[in-house]
């Protein structure tokens, strides 16, 4: 398994499986969640061995048909990630609102630092 698989598993129940790496397919039913790795910290042991932990900075985006629905889902996403027992996640900043007027989508984005053994 990968950390991406673990993130999907932590979030899939919130939106009936509509969790996608990078982008969602066109015409995906609302609400849905997208995520992507946007960086992270590297560990380099002094003996040049492979580290037993990995870190990624992941950006999570939730999309819904109203601002209030997006805000509520964003809180659920944060709780699911921070509450995971499979990996350690911490919010790197507060939620930021997004809007896609052409698609009439309301979104919220938030970055998380995620540490895992994978």
Coordinates of C-alpha atoms in Angstrom, one line a residue, residues 11 14-16 18-36 59-77 95-110:
X11 CA -11.9 9.7 3.2
X14 CA -17.3 10.7 3.5
X15 CA -18.3 11.0 -0.2
X16 CA -19.4 7.5 -1.2
X18 CA -15.7 10.0 -4.8
X19 CA -12.1 10.6 -3.8
X20 CA -9.6 11.2 -6.6
X21 CA -5.9 11.9 -6.9
X22 CA -5.2 15.1 -8.7
X23 CA -8.5 15.7 -10.5
X24 CA -12.0 14.3 -10.6
X25 CA -13.5 13.0 -13.9
X26 CA -15.9 15.4 -15.7
X27 CA -19.5 15.3 -14.5
X28 CA -18.5 13.7 -11.1
X29 CA -21.5 13.8 -8.7
X30 CA -21.2 16.3 -5.8
X31 CA -19.7 16.3 -3.3
X32 CA -16.3 14.9 -4.0
X33 CA -12.7 15.2 -2.8
X34 CA -9.4 15.6 -4.7
X35 CA -5.9 15.4 -3.3
X36 CA -2.4 15.7 -4.5
X59 CA -3.4 19.4 -0.6
X60 CA -6.9 18.3 -0.1
X61 CA -9.8 20.0 -2.0
X62 CA -13.4 19.4 -1.3
X63 CA -16.1 20.3 -3.8
X64 CA -19.8 20.8 -3.3
X65 CA -22.8 22.7 -4.7
X66 CA -22.9 25.3 -1.9
X67 CA -20.3 27.1 0.3
X68 CA -21.9 25.7 3.5
X69 CA -21.7 22.1 2.2
X70 CA -18.1 22.6 1.2
X71 CA -17.2 24.1 4.6
X72 CA -18.9 21.2 6.4
X73 CA -17.2 18.6 4.3
X74 CA -13.8 20.2 4.8
X75 CA -14.3 19.9 8.6
X76 CA -15.0 16.2 8.2
X77 CA -11.9 15.7 6.0
X95 CA -9.1 26.3 5.1
X96 CA -9.1 28.5 2.0
X97 CA -12.3 28.9 0.0
X98 CA -12.4 28.3 -3.8
X99 CA -15.1 28.8 -6.4
X100 CA -15.4 27.6 -10.0
X101 CA -18.1 29.8 -11.5
X102 CA -18.3 28.0 -14.8
X103 CA -19.1 24.7 -13.1
X104 CA -21.0 26.2 -10.2
X105 CA -18.7 24.5 -7.7
X106 CA -17.8 25.7 -4.3
X107 CA -14.6 24.3 -2.8
X108 CA -12.3 24.4 0.2
X109 CA -8.6 23.6 0.1
X110 CA -6.3 22.8 3.0

